[in-house]
Short mmCIF file of C-alpha atoms in Angstrom, two decimals:
data_model
loop_
_atom_site.label_atom_id
_atom_site.label_comp_id
_atom_site.label_asym_id
_atom_site.label_seq_id
_atom_site.Cartn_x
_atom_site.Cartn_y
_atom_site.Cartn_z
CA GLU A 1131 -49.94 16.83 -32.99
CA ASP A 1132 -49.66 13.74 -30.40
CA GLY A 1133 -47.33 11.87 -32.87
CA ILE A 1134 -47.98 8.31 -33.88
CA THR A 1135 -49.22 5.43 -31.79
CA GLU A 1136 -46.67 2.36 -30.82
CA GLU A 1137 -48.94 0.33 -33.41
CA GLN A 1138 -48.43 2.64 -36.30
CA CYS A 1139 -44.83 3.11 -35.45
CA ALA A 1140 -44.35 -0.81 -35.41
CA ARG A 1141 -46.41 -0.85 -39.18
CA ILE A 1142 -44.15 2.07 -40.65
CA LYS A 1143 -40.97 0.15 -39.23
CA SER A 1144 -42.24 -3.02 -40.85
CA ALA A 1145 -43.19 -1.35 -44.14
CA GLY A 1146 -39.87 0.74 -44.20
CA ILE A 1147 -37.57 -2.38 -43.49
CA SER A 1148 -39.54 -4.11 -46.33
CA LEU A 1149 -38.75 -1.25 -48.75
CA ILE A 1150 -35.29 -1.40 -47.97
CA PHE A 1151 -34.63 -4.77 -48.57
CA ASN A 1152 -36.43 -4.71 -51.62
CA GLY A 1153 -34.17 -2.03 -53.30
CA LYS A 1154 -36.39 1.27 -52.27
CA VAL A 1155 -33.75 2.60 -49.97
CA SER A 1156 -34.80 6.21 -50.15
CA GLN A 1157 -38.38 5.42 -49.72
CA GLY A 1158 -37.80 3.05 -46.61
CA CYS A 1159 -35.14 5.17 -44.97
CA LEU A 1160 -37.89 8.20 -45.25
CA LEU A 1161 -40.57 6.18 -43.47
CA LEU A 1162 -38.39 5.17 -40.65
CA LYS A 1163 -37.26 8.75 -40.26
CA LEU A 1164 -40.73 9.90 -40.23
CA ALA A 1165 -41.16 7.22 -37.09
CA LYS A 1166 -38.03 8.63 -35.75
CA LEU A 1167 -36.65 5.12 -36.25
CA ASP A 1168 -33.32 6.66 -37.71
CA SER A 1169 -31.02 4.03 -35.71
CA VAL A 1170 -33.13 1.13 -37.27
CA ALA A 1171 -32.63 2.42 -40.66
CA VAL A 1172 -28.72 2.84 -40.32
CA GLU A 1173 -28.58 -0.63 -38.79
CA TYR A 1174 -30.40 -1.98 -41.86
CA LEU A 1175 -28.06 0.04 -44.43
CA LEU A 1176 -25.07 -1.29 -42.54
CA GLN A 1177 -26.33 -4.94 -42.67
CA MET A 1178 -26.92 -4.58 -46.56
CA LYS A 1179 -23.47 -2.94 -46.92
CA LEU A 1180 -24.99 0.15 -48.14
CA PHE A 1181 -22.23 2.36 -46.33
CA HIS A 1182 -22.55 5.43 -48.45
CA GLU A 1183 -26.51 5.55 -47.65
CA ALA A 1184 -25.72 4.71 -44.33
CA MET A 1185 -23.19 7.92 -43.73
CA LYS A 1186 -25.53 10.06 -45.99
CA PHE A 1187 -28.16 9.09 -43.49
CA ILE A 1188 -26.32 9.78 -40.24
CA ARG A 1189 -25.11 13.15 -41.50
CA SER A 1190 -28.90 14.18 -41.96
CA SER A 1191 -30.35 12.79 -38.84
CA ASN A 1192 -30.69 14.88 -35.55
CA THR A 1193 -31.55 11.68 -33.38
CA ILE A 1194 -28.63 9.42 -33.97
CA THR A 1195 -26.25 10.00 -31.10
CA LYS A 1196 -22.32 10.35 -31.03
CA GLU A 1197 -21.95 7.15 -29.83
CA GLU A 1198 -24.00 5.60 -32.38
CA LYS A 1199 -22.19 7.24 -35.25
CA GLU A 1200 -18.90 6.13 -33.91
CA ASN A 1201 -20.27 2.59 -33.51
CA ALA A 1202 -21.49 2.74 -37.48
CA CYS A 1203 -17.82 4.35 -38.52
CA PHE A 1204 -16.15 1.45 -36.84
CA TYR A 1205 -18.37 -1.30 -38.21
CA ILE A 1206 -17.75 0.57 -41.77
CA ALA A 1207 -13.98 0.73 -41.20
CA CYS A 1208 -13.62 -3.07 -40.25
CA LYS A 1209 -15.55 -4.03 -43.50
CA ILE A 1210 -13.99 -2.06 -45.91
CA PHE A 1211 -10.41 -2.97 -44.26
CA ASN A 1212 -11.39 -6.75 -44.68
CA GLU A 1213 -12.41 -6.51 -48.34
CA VAL A 1214 -10.78 -8.59 -51.08
CA LYS A 1215 -9.41 -5.26 -52.48
CA GLN A 1216 -8.54 -3.47 -49.11
CA GLN A 1217 -9.24 0.12 -48.63
CA ILE A 1218 -6.85 0.65 -45.99
CA ARG A 1219 -6.43 4.45 -46.26
CA LYS A 1220 -10.37 4.85 -46.33
CA ALA A 1221 -10.75 2.50 -43.23
CA MET A 1222 -8.17 4.29 -41.30
CA LEU A 1223 -10.26 7.59 -41.72
CA PHE A 1224 -13.21 5.74 -40.63
CA PHE A 1225 -11.47 4.39 -37.60
CA LEU A 1226 -10.27 7.91 -36.73
CA THR A 1227 -13.93 9.46 -36.85
CA ALA A 1228 -14.86 6.29 -34.69
CA LYS A 1229 -12.04 7.47 -32.04
CA GLU A 1230 -10.42 3.87 -32.46
CA TYR A 1231 -6.79 5.35 -32.65
CA LEU A 1232 -5.04 2.13 -32.33
CA HIS A 1233 -6.71 0.51 -35.40
CA ALA A 1234 -5.94 3.65 -37.21
CA LEU A 1235 -2.29 3.62 -36.22
CA TYR A 1236 -2.47 -0.09 -37.29
CA CYS A 1237 -3.49 0.99 -40.85
CA LEU A 1238 -0.72 3.71 -41.12
CA PHE A 1239 1.67 0.78 -40.28
CA LYS A 1240 0.14 -1.55 -42.98
CA LEU A 1241 0.54 1.58 -45.68
CA ARG A 1242 4.15 1.40 -44.29
CA LYS A 1243 4.10 5.05 -43.50
CA TYR A 1244 6.52 4.49 -40.62
CA ASP A 1245 7.81 7.85 -40.16
CA ASP A 1246 4.33 9.25 -39.78
CA ALA A 1247 3.34 6.46 -37.62
CA PHE A 1248 5.86 6.97 -35.21
CA ILE A 1249 5.21 10.52 -34.86
CA ILE A 1250 1.47 10.10 -34.38
CA LYS A 1251 2.27 6.88 -32.08
CA GLU A 1252 4.27 9.17 -29.71
CA TYR A 1253 1.46 11.68 -29.81
CA LEU A 1254 -1.18 9.21 -28.99
CA LEU A 1255 0.85 7.72 -25.95
CA LYS A 1256 1.58 11.18 -24.73
CA ASN A 1257 -1.72 12.16 -24.62
CA ASN A 1258 -3.14 8.82 -23.23
CA LEU A 1259 -5.47 8.15 -26.25
CA ILE A 1260 -3.70 4.82 -26.35
CA ASN A 1261 -1.94 3.12 -23.67
CA LYS A 1262 0.15 -0.06 -23.29
CA LYS A 1263 -1.34 -0.81 -20.06
CA ASP A 1264 -4.76 -1.15 -21.59
CA ASP A 1265 -3.69 -4.44 -23.49
CA GLU A 1266 -6.35 -6.94 -22.32
CA VAL A 1267 -5.66 -10.66 -21.42
CA ASP A 1268 -6.98 -12.83 -24.05
CA VAL A 1269 -9.23 -15.10 -21.98
CA ASN A 1270 -10.84 -16.89 -24.92
CA ASN A 1271 -7.31 -17.40 -26.57
CA GLU A 1272 -8.64 -17.42 -30.13
CA ASN A 1273 -6.14 -16.98 -33.08
CA ASP A 1274 -6.61 -14.37 -35.67
CA ASN A 1275 -8.07 -17.18 -38.12
CA ASP A 1276 -10.54 -18.05 -35.35
CA MET A 1277 -11.53 -14.08 -35.36
CA ALA A 1278 -11.65 -13.94 -39.23
CA LYS A 1279 -14.06 -17.27 -39.41
CA MET A 1280 -16.29 -15.47 -36.72
CA GLN A 1281 -16.40 -12.23 -38.57
CA ASN A 1282 -17.73 -14.18 -41.62
CA GLU A 1283 -20.13 -16.16 -39.67
CA ASN A 1284 -21.46 -13.10 -37.76
CA ASP A 1285 -21.96 -9.65 -39.22
CA LEU A 1286 -22.38 -7.76 -35.95
CA VAL A 1287 -23.83 -4.65 -36.29
CA LYS A 1288 -24.56 -2.50 -33.19
CA LEU A 1289 -25.38 1.01 -32.72
CA SER A 1290 -26.94 1.32 -29.34
CA ASP A 1291 -26.18 -0.46 -26.18
CA GLY A 1292 -22.68 1.15 -25.74
CA LYS A 1293 -19.50 1.03 -27.64
CA TYR A 1294 -18.00 -2.16 -29.22
CA ASN A 1295 -16.01 -3.94 -26.48
CA ILE A 1296 -12.94 -5.52 -26.88
CA ASN A 1297 -14.09 -8.98 -27.98
CA GLU A 1298 -16.51 -7.64 -30.48
CA LYS A 1299 -13.75 -5.26 -31.91
CA SER A 1300 -11.47 -8.32 -32.46
CA GLN A 1301 -14.47 -10.19 -34.08
CA LEU A 1302 -15.33 -7.41 -36.36
CA PHE A 1303 -11.87 -6.44 -37.26
CA GLY A 1304 -10.67 -9.99 -37.79
CA ARG A 1305 -7.65 -9.79 -35.63
CA LYS A 1306 -6.65 -8.86 -32.22
CA LEU A 1307 -4.58 -5.64 -31.76
CA SER A 1308 -2.00 -5.22 -28.75
CA VAL A 1309 -1.10 -1.56 -28.12
CA GLU A 1310 2.44 -2.33 -27.33
CA LYS A 1311 3.09 -4.75 -30.24
CA VAL A 1312 1.68 -2.27 -32.78
CA CYS A 1313 4.13 0.19 -30.90
CA ASN A 1314 7.31 -1.83 -30.85
CA ALA A 1315 6.90 -2.69 -34.43
CA ILE A 1316 6.49 0.94 -35.54
CA ASP A 1317 9.46 1.75 -33.50
CA LEU A 1318 11.77 -1.00 -35.20
CA MET A 1319 10.72 0.06 -38.64
CA PHE A 1320 11.07 3.60 -37.92
CA ALA A 1321 14.95 2.71 -36.53
CA GLU A 1322 15.39 1.13 -39.90
CA ASN A 1323 14.37 4.10 -41.71
CA LEU A 1324 16.41 6.12 -39.96
CA LYS A 1325 19.79 4.00 -40.23
CA LYS A 1326 19.02 4.05 -44.12
CA ARG A 1327 19.47 7.76 -43.67
CA ASN A 1328 22.59 7.34 -41.44
CA CYS A 1329 20.95 8.65 -38.45
CA ASP A 1330 21.08 7.62 -34.84
CA PRO A 1331 17.54 6.22 -33.69
CA ALA A 1332 18.71 7.00 -30.06
CA LYS A 1333 18.58 10.78 -30.86
CA PHE A 1334 14.88 10.35 -31.61
CA GLY A 1335 14.15 8.50 -28.29
CA VAL A 1336 14.17 4.95 -30.29
CA ASN A 1337 16.38 2.43 -28.44
CA ILE A 1338 15.92 -0.48 -30.63
CA ASN A 1339 19.25 -1.91 -32.11
CA ILE A 1340 19.01 -4.98 -34.00
CA GLU A 1341 22.79 -5.27 -34.21
CA GLU A 1342 23.07 -5.69 -30.49
CA MET A 1343 20.44 -7.87 -30.01
CA GLY A 1344 20.57 -11.70 -29.57
CA ASP A 1345 18.98 -14.23 -31.48
CA LEU A 1346 15.86 -14.71 -29.21
CA GLN A 1347 15.41 -10.89 -29.12
CA LYS A 1348 15.71 -10.44 -32.78
CA ASP A 1349 13.24 -13.40 -33.41
CA ASP A 1350 10.83 -11.78 -31.01
CA LEU A 1351 10.73 -8.67 -32.98
CA VAL A 1352 10.56 -10.52 -36.28
CA LYS A 1353 7.57 -12.21 -34.73
CA ILE A 1354 5.90 -9.12 -33.73
CA ILE A 1355 6.40 -7.80 -37.24
CA ILE A 1356 4.79 -10.80 -38.97
CA GLU A 1357 1.98 -10.79 -36.43
CA ILE A 1358 0.69 -7.48 -37.24
CA SER A 1359 1.48 -7.30 -40.72
#
């Protein structure tokens, strides 16, 4: 009636983790759930890349918080996005669940759904779900190769202690995303699609006209496309 003691909880935690690492996932998770250590179970499932089991556990838990669920979804999204055989569409859905709208928009761009990406981009900007002013200065000045290397060296799993910060997101995702650059790239590709249909991009509020640009402006846009592709 009084629950379990701290000593009993520590023993159950140790036994549960041991079972999970020895392939007895269901039994280990059950032990951890009995000790109300749901977040501990999810963290170890994520570390072992047992994403299906982790999400199943999260859905059945009444102690995992909304923030912890969003952190777990972001972690999973980053991992499956960066697999050898990318699962971009699936990653996008996890990013949406995690409320990481810029990363989801980036996935849509990678899928070459430029028309959809433009419409959703406009909605996100209008409702302040993404904001070009939120782009942060990169104080560490790591490039994307450094980020990818950091990701391989340190599988960062965090459920509690707040949402992932900008550096942790970049580390997990393997690249830094800029709201302005992603939006500009989407505008450019959407404008190109409109021109192929003999439509004027300006009528859709897109004022990018490559033909009227100077060489430096064109080079900048090309660099943006290459950088986020």
